[in-house]
């Protein structure tokens, strides 16, 4: 397996084209940009896209894509995925809380884990977790998250290299109790993950070093991870492609409603369907 993510987008694109599955996209408050991005995914051959939302609102914009009419895309997405009526689902602009809570309900899962797939401003792909504000608060949660993410990343033929971040440099020890705890936690995580056969290194607060030498950034917690995501995507010229929910038998890509462009998220979902069939 290769360690860096060079060529990863090409791998994802090829797998999507090889499979071209049926992918549902959640639609609430549709825009021309959203519809056009979904149409592009189908025209490019990544997927057969099904829009899940208010048909009247979608038709007012106009599209030749299949539409499943519903006032509650948050519930229909998970139900279609669980029933096998679609091969994969992308949240799109459906509301996050309702979508994810229903997904847990229909799949019979107590806790969801996600790993974000992003591009820097110069199109360098990498993975980031945790990204949910309520995720990654305990050491055991972070270990579970990394182990699940590592298995997912390996499906692309990429060996994960984990860059663990904390709240300061080692020379900052003693300045603040909370910072001291993040430094100690990051050292513990690096040792535990390496013992488990996962390449991991503590880069302290130096994210600029971690991104050069790692392909998976582990933030100190979900709040800081979410801030990294938003700073990169909305201020720094990067791209948040999507966050696969780490499931064994289903493919669901979580997305930010703020972006409004879903071609690459649909492509990512389609590539994982192909991969799922090979692995499971």
PDB file of C-alpha atoms in Angstrom:
ATOM      1  CA  UNK A   1       0.000   0.000   0.000  1.00  0.00           C
ATOM      2  CA  UNK A   2       1.139   3.526  -0.703  1.00  0.00           C
ATOM      3  CA  UNK A   3       1.352   5.887   2.246  1.00  0.00           C
ATOM      4  CA  UNK A   4       0.657   9.291   0.771  1.00  0.00           C
ATOM      5  CA  UNK A   5      -2.571  10.313  -0.935  1.00  0.00           C
ATOM      6  CA  UNK A   6      -1.002  11.091  -4.323  1.00  0.00           C
ATOM      7  CA  UNK A   7      -3.399   9.929  -6.998  1.00  0.00           C
ATOM      8  CA  UNK A   8      -6.211   9.234  -4.521  1.00  0.00           C
ATOM      9  CA  UNK A   9      -8.739  11.340  -6.418  1.00  0.00           C
ATOM     10  CA  UNK A  10      -7.970   9.362  -9.565  1.00  0.00           C
ATOM     11  CA  UNK A  11      -8.494   6.105  -7.662  1.00  0.00           C
ATOM     12  CA  UNK A  12     -11.854   7.345  -6.366  1.00  0.00           C
ATOM     13  CA  UNK A  13     -12.933   8.573  -9.801  1.00  0.00           C
ATOM     14  CA  UNK A  14     -12.009   5.278 -11.492  1.00  0.00           C
ATOM     15  CA  UNK A  15     -13.908   3.216  -8.939  1.00  0.00           C
ATOM     16  CA  UNK A  16     -16.976   5.425  -9.256  1.00  0.00           C
ATOM     17  CA  UNK A  17     -16.943   5.119 -13.054  1.00  0.00           C
ATOM     18  CA  UNK A  18     -16.506   1.347 -12.864  1.00  0.00           C
ATOM     19  CA  UNK A  19     -19.552   0.957 -10.622  1.00  0.00           C
ATOM     20  CA  UNK A  20     -21.976   3.838 -11.421  1.00  0.00           C
ATOM     21  CA  UNK A  21     -24.393   2.934  -8.578  1.00  0.00           C
ATOM     22  CA  UNK A  22     -27.734   4.468  -7.637  1.00  0.00           C
ATOM     23  CA  UNK A  23     -26.981   7.308  -5.206  1.00  0.00           C
ATOM     24  CA  UNK A  24     -29.591   9.345  -3.313  1.00  0.00           C
ATOM     25  CA  UNK A  25     -28.954  13.034  -2.580  1.00  0.00           C
ATOM     26  CA  UNK A  26     -30.894  14.857   0.136  1.00  0.00           C
ATOM     27  CA  UNK A  27     -32.388  18.135  -1.064  1.00  0.00           C
ATOM     28  CA  UNK A  28     -33.875  20.848   1.112  1.00  0.00           C
ATOM     29  CA  UNK A  29     -34.226  24.400  -0.232  1.00  0.00           C
ATOM     30  CA  UNK A  30     -32.846  23.456  -3.677  1.00  0.00           C
ATOM     31  CA  UNK A  31     -30.672  25.834  -5.682  1.00  0.00           C
ATOM     32  CA  UNK A  32     -29.541  25.745  -9.307  1.00  0.00           C
ATOM     33  CA  UNK A  33     -25.983  25.136  -8.078  1.00  0.00           C
ATOM     34  CA  UNK A  34     -27.048  22.046  -6.128  1.00  0.00           C
ATOM     35  CA  UNK A  35     -29.099  20.596  -8.998  1.00  0.00           C
ATOM     36  CA  UNK A  36     -26.348  21.259 -11.534  1.00  0.00           C
ATOM     37  CA  UNK A  37     -23.738  19.565  -9.338  1.00  0.00           C
ATOM     38  CA  UNK A  38     -25.953  16.469  -9.063  1.00  0.00           C
ATOM     39  CA  UNK A  39     -26.553  16.469 -12.810  1.00  0.00           C
ATOM     40  CA  UNK A  40     -22.824  16.745 -13.431  1.00  0.00           C
ATOM     41  CA  UNK A  41     -22.185  13.644 -11.305  1.00  0.00           C
ATOM     42  CA  UNK A  42     -24.606  11.696 -13.500  1.00  0.00           C
ATOM     43  CA  UNK A  43     -23.317  13.137 -16.786  1.00  0.00           C
ATOM     44  CA  UNK A  44     -19.746  12.275 -15.784  1.00  0.00           C
ATOM     45  CA  UNK A  45     -20.886   8.688 -15.186  1.00  0.00           C
ATOM     46  CA  UNK A  46     -20.161   8.554 -11.461  1.00  0.00           C
ATOM     47  CA  UNK A  47     -23.678   7.558 -10.410  1.00  0.00           C
ATOM     48  CA  UNK A  48     -27.346   7.360 -11.257  1.00  0.00           C
ATOM     49  CA  UNK A  49     -28.491  10.200  -9.018  1.00  0.00           C
ATOM     50  CA  UNK A  50     -31.843  10.314  -7.258  1.00  0.00           C
ATOM     51  CA  UNK A  51     -32.917  13.622  -5.686  1.00  0.00           C
ATOM     52  CA  UNK A  52     -34.816  13.274  -2.392  1.00  0.00           C
ATOM     53  CA  UNK A  53     -36.919  16.336  -1.589  1.00  0.00           C
ATOM     54  CA  UNK A  54     -39.841  18.559  -2.519  1.00  0.00           C
ATOM     55  CA  UNK A  55     -40.629  17.780  -6.145  1.00  0.00           C
ATOM     56  CA  UNK A  56     -42.431  21.055  -6.757  1.00  0.00           C
ATOM     57  CA  UNK A  57     -39.429  23.098  -5.596  1.00  0.00           C
ATOM     58  CA  UNK A  58     -37.000  20.936  -7.556  1.00  0.00           C
ATOM     59  CA  UNK A  59     -39.144  21.052 -10.713  1.00  0.00           C
ATOM     60  CA  UNK A  60     -39.283  24.837 -10.485  1.00  0.00           C
ATOM     61  CA  UNK A  61     -35.527  24.826 -11.107  1.00  0.00           C
ATOM     62  CA  UNK A  62     -35.740  22.021 -13.658  1.00  0.00           C
ATOM     63  CA  UNK A  63     -33.900  18.715 -13.993  1.00  0.00           C
ATOM     64  CA  UNK A  64     -34.038  15.388 -15.808  1.00  0.00           C
ATOM     65  CA  UNK A  65     -32.841  13.500 -12.728  1.00  0.00           C
ATOM     66  CA  UNK A  66     -35.135  11.097 -10.906  1.00  0.00           C
ATOM     67  CA  UNK A  67     -36.914  12.760  -7.979  1.00  0.00           C
ATOM     68  CA  UNK A  68     -38.538  11.104  -4.964  1.00  0.00           C
ATOM     69  CA  UNK A  69     -41.049  13.587  -3.605  1.00  0.00           C
ATOM     70  CA  UNK A  70     -41.022  14.046   0.168  1.00  0.00           C
ATOM     71  CA  UNK A  71     -41.222  16.866   2.716  1.00  0.00           C
ATOM     72  CA  UNK A  72     -38.822  14.909   4.949  1.00  0.00           C
ATOM     73  CA  UNK A  73     -35.632  14.033   3.062  1.00  0.00           C
ATOM     74  CA  UNK A  74     -33.939  13.451   6.435  1.00  0.00           C
ATOM     75  CA  UNK A  75     -36.033  10.322   7.017  1.00  0.00           C
ATOM     76  CA  UNK A  76     -36.337   9.085   3.442  1.00  0.00           C
ATOM     77  CA  UNK A  77     -32.556   9.036   2.858  1.00  0.00           C
ATOM     78  CA  UNK A  78     -31.912   6.573   5.674  1.00  0.00           C
ATOM     79  CA  UNK A  79     -34.939   4.444   4.828  1.00  0.00           C
ATOM     80  CA  UNK A  80     -33.912   4.106   1.167  1.00  0.00           C
ATOM     81  CA  UNK A  81     -30.391   3.148   2.206  1.00  0.00           C
ATOM     82  CA  UNK A  82     -31.526   0.596   4.786  1.00  0.00           C
ATOM     83  CA  UNK A  83     -33.976  -1.026   2.364  1.00  0.00           C
ATOM     84  CA  UNK A  84     -31.394  -1.298  -0.421  1.00  0.00           C
ATOM     85  CA  UNK A  85     -33.470   0.831  -2.807  1.00  0.00           C
ATOM     86  CA  UNK A  86     -30.339   2.930  -3.309  1.00  0.00           C
ATOM     87  CA  UNK A  87     -26.715   1.820  -3.180  1.00  0.00           C
ATOM     88  CA  UNK A  88     -25.481   4.889  -1.311  1.00  0.00           C
ATOM     89  CA  UNK A  89     -26.729   8.190   0.088  1.00  0.00           C
ATOM     90  CA  UNK A  90     -25.317  11.707   0.393  1.00  0.00           C
ATOM     91  CA  UNK A  91     -26.850  14.075   2.952  1.00  0.00           C
ATOM     92  CA  UNK A  92     -26.697  17.096   0.674  1.00  0.00           C
ATOM     93  CA  UNK A  93     -28.782  19.908   2.162  1.00  0.00           C
ATOM     94  CA  UNK A  94     -30.950  17.714   4.387  1.00  0.00           C
ATOM     95  CA  UNK A  95     -30.719  18.747   8.031  1.00  0.00           C
ATOM     96  CA  UNK A  96     -27.854  17.106   9.907  1.00  0.00           C
ATOM     97  CA  UNK A  97     -29.464  16.164  13.213  1.00  0.00           C
ATOM     98  CA  UNK A  98     -32.613  14.641  11.735  1.00  0.00           C
ATOM     99  CA  UNK A  99     -30.727  12.773   9.030  1.00  0.00           C
ATOM    100  CA  UNK A 100     -28.109  11.226  11.288  1.00  0.00           C
ATOM    101  CA  UNK A 101     -30.507  10.354  14.108  1.00  0.00           C
ATOM    102  CA  UNK A 102     -32.835   8.568  11.670  1.00  0.00           C
ATOM    103  CA  UNK A 103     -29.877   6.822  10.056  1.00  0.00           C
ATOM    104  CA  UNK A 104     -28.909   5.399  13.452  1.00  0.00           C
ATOM    105  CA  UNK A 105     -32.486   4.313  14.055  1.00  0.00           C
ATOM    106  CA  UNK A 106     -33.053   2.478  10.757  1.00  0.00           C
ATOM    107  CA  UNK A 107     -29.608   0.825  10.807  1.00  0.00           C
ATOM    108  CA  UNK A 108     -29.842  -0.120  14.485  1.00  0.00           C
ATOM    109  CA  UNK A 109     -26.630   1.699  15.437  1.00  0.00           C
ATOM    110  CA  UNK A 110     -26.051   3.512  18.733  1.00  0.00           C
ATOM    111  CA  UNK A 111     -23.116   5.679  17.662  1.00  0.00           C
ATOM    112  CA  UNK A 112     -21.893   6.997  14.320  1.00  0.00           C
ATOM    113  CA  UNK A 113     -18.260   7.690  13.449  1.00  0.00           C
ATOM    114  CA  UNK A 114     -17.244   9.990  10.589  1.00  0.00           C
ATOM    115  CA  UNK A 115     -14.002  10.954   8.889  1.00  0.00           C
ATOM    116  CA  UNK A 116     -13.877  14.005   6.619  1.00  0.00           C
ATOM    117  CA  UNK A 117     -12.141  13.906   3.241  1.00  0.00           C
ATOM    118  CA  UNK A 118     -10.749  17.298   2.255  1.00  0.00           C
ATOM    119  CA  UNK A 119      -8.522  19.053  -0.246  1.00  0.00           C
ATOM    120  CA  UNK A 120      -6.108  21.835   0.650  1.00  0.00           C
ATOM    121  CA  UNK A 121      -6.022  24.963  -1.511  1.00  0.00           C
ATOM    122  CA  UNK A 122      -3.400  23.265  -3.725  1.00  0.00           C
ATOM    123  CA  UNK A 123      -5.532  20.086  -4.072  1.00  0.00           C
ATOM    124  CA  UNK A 124      -3.625  17.931  -1.600  1.00  0.00           C
ATOM    125  CA  UNK A 125      -6.146  15.355  -0.281  1.00  0.00           C
ATOM    126  CA  UNK A 126      -6.214  14.334   3.373  1.00  0.00           C
ATOM    127  CA  UNK A 127      -8.542  12.940   6.019  1.00  0.00           C
ATOM    128  CA  UNK A 128      -9.620  14.747   9.194  1.00  0.00           C
ATOM    129  CA  UNK A 129     -11.403  13.624  12.361  1.00  0.00           C
ATOM    130  CA  UNK A 130     -13.205  14.262  14.606  1.00  0.00           C
ATOM    131  CA  UNK A 131     -15.344  16.877  12.830  1.00  0.00           C
ATOM    132  CA  UNK A 132     -18.605  16.724  14.785  1.00  0.00           C
ATOM    133  CA  UNK A 133     -18.761  19.080  17.751  1.00  0.00           C
ATOM    134  CA  UNK A 134     -19.943  16.211  19.975  1.00  0.00           C
ATOM    135  CA  UNK A 135     -17.299  13.732  18.806  1.00  0.00           C
ATOM    136  CA  UNK A 136     -13.874  12.697  20.086  1.00  0.00           C
ATOM    137  CA  UNK A 137     -14.179  13.761  23.716  1.00  0.00           C
ATOM    138  CA  UNK A 138     -12.610  10.653  25.272  1.00  0.00           C
ATOM    139  CA  UNK A 139      -9.433   8.720  24.569  1.00  0.00           C
ATOM    140  CA  UNK A 140     -11.367   5.535  23.920  1.00  0.00           C
ATOM    141  CA  UNK A 141     -13.591   7.368  21.456  1.00  0.00           C
ATOM    142  CA  UNK A 142     -10.572   8.693  19.568  1.00  0.00           C
ATOM    143  CA  UNK A 143      -8.920   5.271  19.427  1.00  0.00           C
ATOM    144  CA  UNK A 144     -12.124   3.715  18.074  1.00  0.00           C
ATOM    145  CA  UNK A 145     -12.475   6.555  15.559  1.00  0.00           C
ATOM    146  CA  UNK A 146      -8.923   6.176  14.271  1.00  0.00           C
ATOM    147  CA  UNK A 147      -9.139   2.381  14.037  1.00  0.00           C
ATOM    148  CA  UNK A 148     -12.382   2.543  12.064  1.00  0.00           C
ATOM    149  CA  UNK A 149     -11.038   5.338   9.861  1.00  0.00           C
ATOM    150  CA  UNK A 150      -7.792   3.497   9.185  1.00  0.00           C
ATOM    151  CA  UNK A 151      -9.692   0.438   7.968  1.00  0.00           C
ATOM    152  CA  UNK A 152     -11.785   2.639   5.681  1.00  0.00           C
ATOM    153  CA  UNK A 153      -8.758   4.465   4.255  1.00  0.00           C
ATOM    154  CA  UNK A 154      -6.999   1.171   3.520  1.00  0.00           C
ATOM    155  CA  UNK A 155      -9.856   0.266   1.173  1.00  0.00           C
ATOM    156  CA  UNK A 156      -8.372   2.786  -1.265  1.00  0.00           C
ATOM    157  CA  UNK A 157      -4.951   1.126  -1.142  1.00  0.00           C
ATOM    158  CA  UNK A 158      -3.637   3.923   1.102  1.00  0.00           C
ATOM    159  CA  UNK A 159      -1.788   3.215   4.343  1.00  0.00           C
ATOM    160  CA  UNK A 160      -2.944   5.765   6.948  1.00  0.00           C
ATOM    161  CA  UNK A 161      -0.363   7.994   8.592  1.00  0.00           C
ATOM    162  CA  UNK A 162      -1.930   9.702  11.579  1.00  0.00           C
ATOM    163  CA  UNK A 163      -0.818  13.181  12.571  1.00  0.00           C
ATOM    164  CA  UNK A 164      -2.092  13.794  16.111  1.00  0.00           C
ATOM    165  CA  UNK A 165      -2.596  17.402  17.218  1.00  0.00           C
ATOM    166  CA  UNK A 166      -2.684  18.861  20.717  1.00  0.00           C
ATOM    167  CA  UNK A 167      -3.123  22.290  22.304  1.00  0.00           C
ATOM    168  CA  UNK A 168       0.472  23.525  22.410  1.00  0.00           C
ATOM    169  CA  UNK A 169       4.167  22.726  21.997  1.00  0.00           C
ATOM    170  CA  UNK A 170       6.037  20.516  24.446  1.00  0.00           C
ATOM    171  CA  UNK A 171       7.781  23.642  25.730  1.00  0.00           C
ATOM    172  CA  UNK A 172       4.383  24.933  26.831  1.00  0.00           C
ATOM    173  CA  UNK A 173       4.028  22.290  29.540  1.00  0.00           C
ATOM    174  CA  UNK A 174       3.022  23.896  32.810  1.00  0.00           C
ATOM    175  CA  UNK A 175       1.435  27.006  31.294  1.00  0.00           C
ATOM    176  CA  UNK A 176      -2.119  25.701  31.376  1.00  0.00           C
ATOM    177  CA  UNK A 177      -3.696  22.571  32.838  1.00  0.00           C
ATOM    178  CA  UNK A 178      -5.945  21.981  29.835  1.00  0.00           C
ATOM    179  CA  UNK A 179      -3.056  22.308  27.378  1.00  0.00           C
ATOM    180  CA  UNK A 180      -1.000  19.899  29.507  1.00  0.00           C
ATOM    181  CA  UNK A 181      -3.823  17.356  29.300  1.00  0.00           C
ATOM    182  CA  UNK A 182      -4.015  17.566  25.494  1.00  0.00           C
ATOM    183  CA  UNK A 183      -0.253  17.052  25.216  1.00  0.00           C
ATOM    184  CA  UNK A 184      -0.361  14.013  27.491  1.00  0.00           C
ATOM    185  CA  UNK A 185      -3.402  12.591  25.698  1.00  0.00           C
ATOM    186  CA  UNK A 186      -1.748  12.977  22.286  1.00  0.00           C
ATOM    187  CA  UNK A 187       1.408  11.178  23.455  1.00  0.00           C
ATOM    188  CA  UNK A 188      -0.741   8.377  24.879  1.00  0.00           C
ATOM    189  CA  UNK A 189      -2.734   8.081  21.642  1.00  0.00           C
ATOM    190  CA  UNK A 190       0.388   7.949  19.483  1.00  0.00           C
ATOM    191  CA  UNK A 191       1.859   5.146  21.592  1.00  0.00           C
ATOM    192  CA  UNK A 192      -1.382   3.173  21.735  1.00  0.00           C
ATOM    193  CA  UNK A 193      -2.028   3.460  17.983  1.00  0.00           C
ATOM    194  CA  UNK A 194       1.517   2.460  17.074  1.00  0.00           C
ATOM    195  CA  UNK A 195       1.187  -0.559  19.352  1.00  0.00           C
ATOM    196  CA  UNK A 196      -1.960  -1.444  17.380  1.00  0.00           C
ATOM    197  CA  UNK A 197      -0.057  -1.318  14.082  1.00  0.00           C
ATOM    198  CA  UNK A 198      -1.208   2.144  12.973  1.00  0.00           C
ATOM    199  CA  UNK A 199       1.476   4.668  12.038  1.00  0.00           C
ATOM    200  CA  UNK A 200       0.885   7.668  14.312  1.00  0.00           C
ATOM    201  CA  UNK A 201       2.945  10.664  15.464  1.00  0.00           C
ATOM    202  CA  UNK A 202       2.230  13.540  17.837  1.00  0.00           C
ATOM    203  CA  UNK A 203       2.858  16.873  16.075  1.00  0.00           C
ATOM    204  CA  UNK A 204       1.785  19.032  19.063  1.00  0.00           C
ATOM    205  CA  UNK A 205      -0.049  22.160  17.790  1.00  0.00           C
ATOM    206  CA  UNK A 206       1.965  22.288  14.556  1.00  0.00           C
ATOM    207  CA  UNK A 207      -0.712  21.385  12.024  1.00  0.00           C
ATOM    208  CA  UNK A 208       1.483  22.802   9.253  1.00  0.00           C
ATOM    209  CA  UNK A 209       4.036  20.035   9.941  1.00  0.00           C
ATOM    210  CA  UNK A 210       1.397  17.349  10.362  1.00  0.00           C
ATOM    211  CA  UNK A 211      -0.228  18.046   6.991  1.00  0.00           C
ATOM    212  CA  UNK A 212       3.119  17.732   5.191  1.00  0.00           C
ATOM    213  CA  UNK A 213       3.952  14.347   6.702  1.00  0.00           C
ATOM    214  CA  UNK A 214       0.559  12.721   7.403  1.00  0.00           C
ATOM    215  CA  UNK A 215      -2.537  11.847   5.412  1.00  0.00           C
ATOM    216  CA  UNK A 216      -4.914  11.773   8.400  1.00  0.00           C
ATOM    217  CA  UNK A 217      -5.118  14.634  10.909  1.00  0.00           C
ATOM    218  CA  UNK A 218      -6.540  13.806  14.350  1.00  0.00           C
ATOM    219  CA  UNK A 219      -7.758  16.990  16.045  1.00  0.00           C
ATOM    220  CA  UNK A 220      -7.799  17.350  19.863  1.00  0.00           C
ATOM    221  CA  UNK A 221     -11.608  17.224  19.862  1.00  0.00           C
ATOM    222  CA  UNK A 222     -14.628  17.667  17.620  1.00  0.00           C
ATOM    223  CA  UNK A 223     -14.882  21.418  18.175  1.00  0.00           C
ATOM    224  CA  UNK A 224     -11.321  22.082  17.037  1.00  0.00           C
ATOM    225  CA  UNK A 225     -11.751  19.599  14.186  1.00  0.00           C
ATOM    226  CA  UNK A 226     -14.861  21.424  13.017  1.00  0.00           C
ATOM    227  CA  UNK A 227     -12.989  24.731  13.191  1.00  0.00           C
ATOM    228  CA  UNK A 228     -10.121  23.281  11.121  1.00  0.00           C
ATOM    229  CA  UNK A 229     -12.654  22.096   8.539  1.00  0.00           C
ATOM    230  CA  UNK A 230     -14.436  25.456   8.365  1.00  0.00           C
ATOM    231  CA  UNK A 231     -11.224  27.483   8.289  1.00  0.00           C
ATOM    232  CA  UNK A 232      -9.867  25.432   5.401  1.00  0.00           C
ATOM    233  CA  UNK A 233     -13.052  25.178   3.350  1.00  0.00           C
ATOM    234  CA  UNK A 234     -14.713  28.557   3.925  1.00  0.00           C
ATOM    235  CA  UNK A 235     -11.689  30.789   4.473  1.00  0.00           C
ATOM    236  CA  UNK A 236      -8.620  29.009   3.127  1.00  0.00           C
ATOM    237  CA  UNK A 237      -9.622  28.001  -0.396  1.00  0.00           C
ATOM    238  CA  UNK A 238      -9.848  24.275   0.360  1.00  0.00           C
ATOM    239  CA  UNK A 239     -12.620  21.836  -0.486  1.00  0.00           C
ATOM    240  CA  UNK A 240     -14.653  19.652   1.854  1.00  0.00           C
ATOM    241  CA  UNK A 241     -15.651  16.731  -0.345  1.00  0.00           C
ATOM    242  CA  UNK A 242     -17.597  14.845   2.307  1.00  0.00           C
ATOM    243  CA  UNK A 243     -17.386  12.787   5.471  1.00  0.00           C
ATOM    244  CA  UNK A 244     -18.059   9.057   5.075  1.00  0.00           C
ATOM    245  CA  UNK A 245     -19.953   7.588   7.993  1.00  0.00           C
ATOM    246  CA  UNK A 246     -17.881   4.553   8.955  1.00  0.00           C
ATOM    247  CA  UNK A 247     -20.324   1.727   8.302  1.00  0.00           C
ATOM    248  CA  UNK A 248     -19.616  -1.885   7.330  1.00  0.00           C
ATOM    249  CA  UNK A 249     -22.526  -2.634   5.030  1.00  0.00           C
ATOM    250  CA  UNK A 250     -23.854   0.742   3.900  1.00  0.00           C
ATOM    251  CA  UNK A 251     -22.412   3.861   2.291  1.00  0.00           C
ATOM    252  CA  UNK A 252     -23.460   7.262   3.598  1.00  0.00           C
ATOM    253  CA  UNK A 253     -21.595  10.517   2.992  1.00  0.00           C
ATOM    254  CA  UNK A 254     -22.228  13.400   5.357  1.00  0.00           C
ATOM    255  CA  UNK A 255     -21.819  16.848   3.832  1.00  0.00           C
ATOM    256  CA  UNK A 256     -21.997  20.490   4.822  1.00  0.00           C
ATOM    257  CA  UNK A 257     -25.107  22.358   3.715  1.00  0.00           C
ATOM    258  CA  UNK A 258     -23.016  25.514   3.287  1.00  0.00           C
ATOM    259  CA  UNK A 259     -21.029  24.290   0.270  1.00  0.00           C
ATOM    260  CA  UNK A 260     -23.897  23.598  -2.112  1.00  0.00           C
ATOM    261  CA  UNK A 261     -21.823  21.569  -4.594  1.00  0.00           C
ATOM    262  CA  UNK A 262     -22.033  17.783  -4.424  1.00  0.00           C
ATOM    263  CA  UNK A 263     -20.417  16.295  -7.542  1.00  0.00           C
ATOM    264  CA  UNK A 264     -17.335  15.043  -5.695  1.00  0.00           C
ATOM    265  CA  UNK A 265     -19.361  13.829  -2.691  1.00  0.00           C
ATOM    266  CA  UNK A 266     -21.480  11.704  -5.045  1.00  0.00           C
ATOM    267  CA  UNK A 267     -18.305  10.445  -6.733  1.00  0.00           C
ATOM    268  CA  UNK A 268     -16.875   9.487  -3.323  1.00  0.00           C
ATOM    269  CA  UNK A 269     -20.075   7.653  -2.381  1.00  0.00           C
ATOM    270  CA  UNK A 270     -20.074   5.763  -5.682  1.00  0.00           C
ATOM    271  CA  UNK A 271     -16.455   4.686  -5.232  1.00  0.00           C
ATOM    272  CA  UNK A 272     -17.185   3.289  -1.777  1.00  0.00           C
ATOM    273  CA  UNK A 273     -20.109   1.226  -3.040  1.00  0.00           C
ATOM    274  CA  UNK A 274     -17.744  -0.483  -5.471  1.00  0.00           C
ATOM    275  CA  UNK A 275     -15.223  -0.931  -2.694  1.00  0.00           C
ATOM    276  CA  UNK A 276     -17.849  -2.254  -0.307  1.00  0.00           C
ATOM    277  CA  UNK A 277     -18.731  -5.000  -2.745  1.00  0.00           C
ATOM    278  CA  UNK A 278     -15.086  -5.982  -3.018  1.00  0.00           C
ATOM    279  CA  UNK A 279     -14.366  -6.002   0.717  1.00  0.00           C
ATOM    280  CA  UNK A 280     -17.495  -7.116   2.559  1.00  0.00           C
TER     281      UNK A 280
END
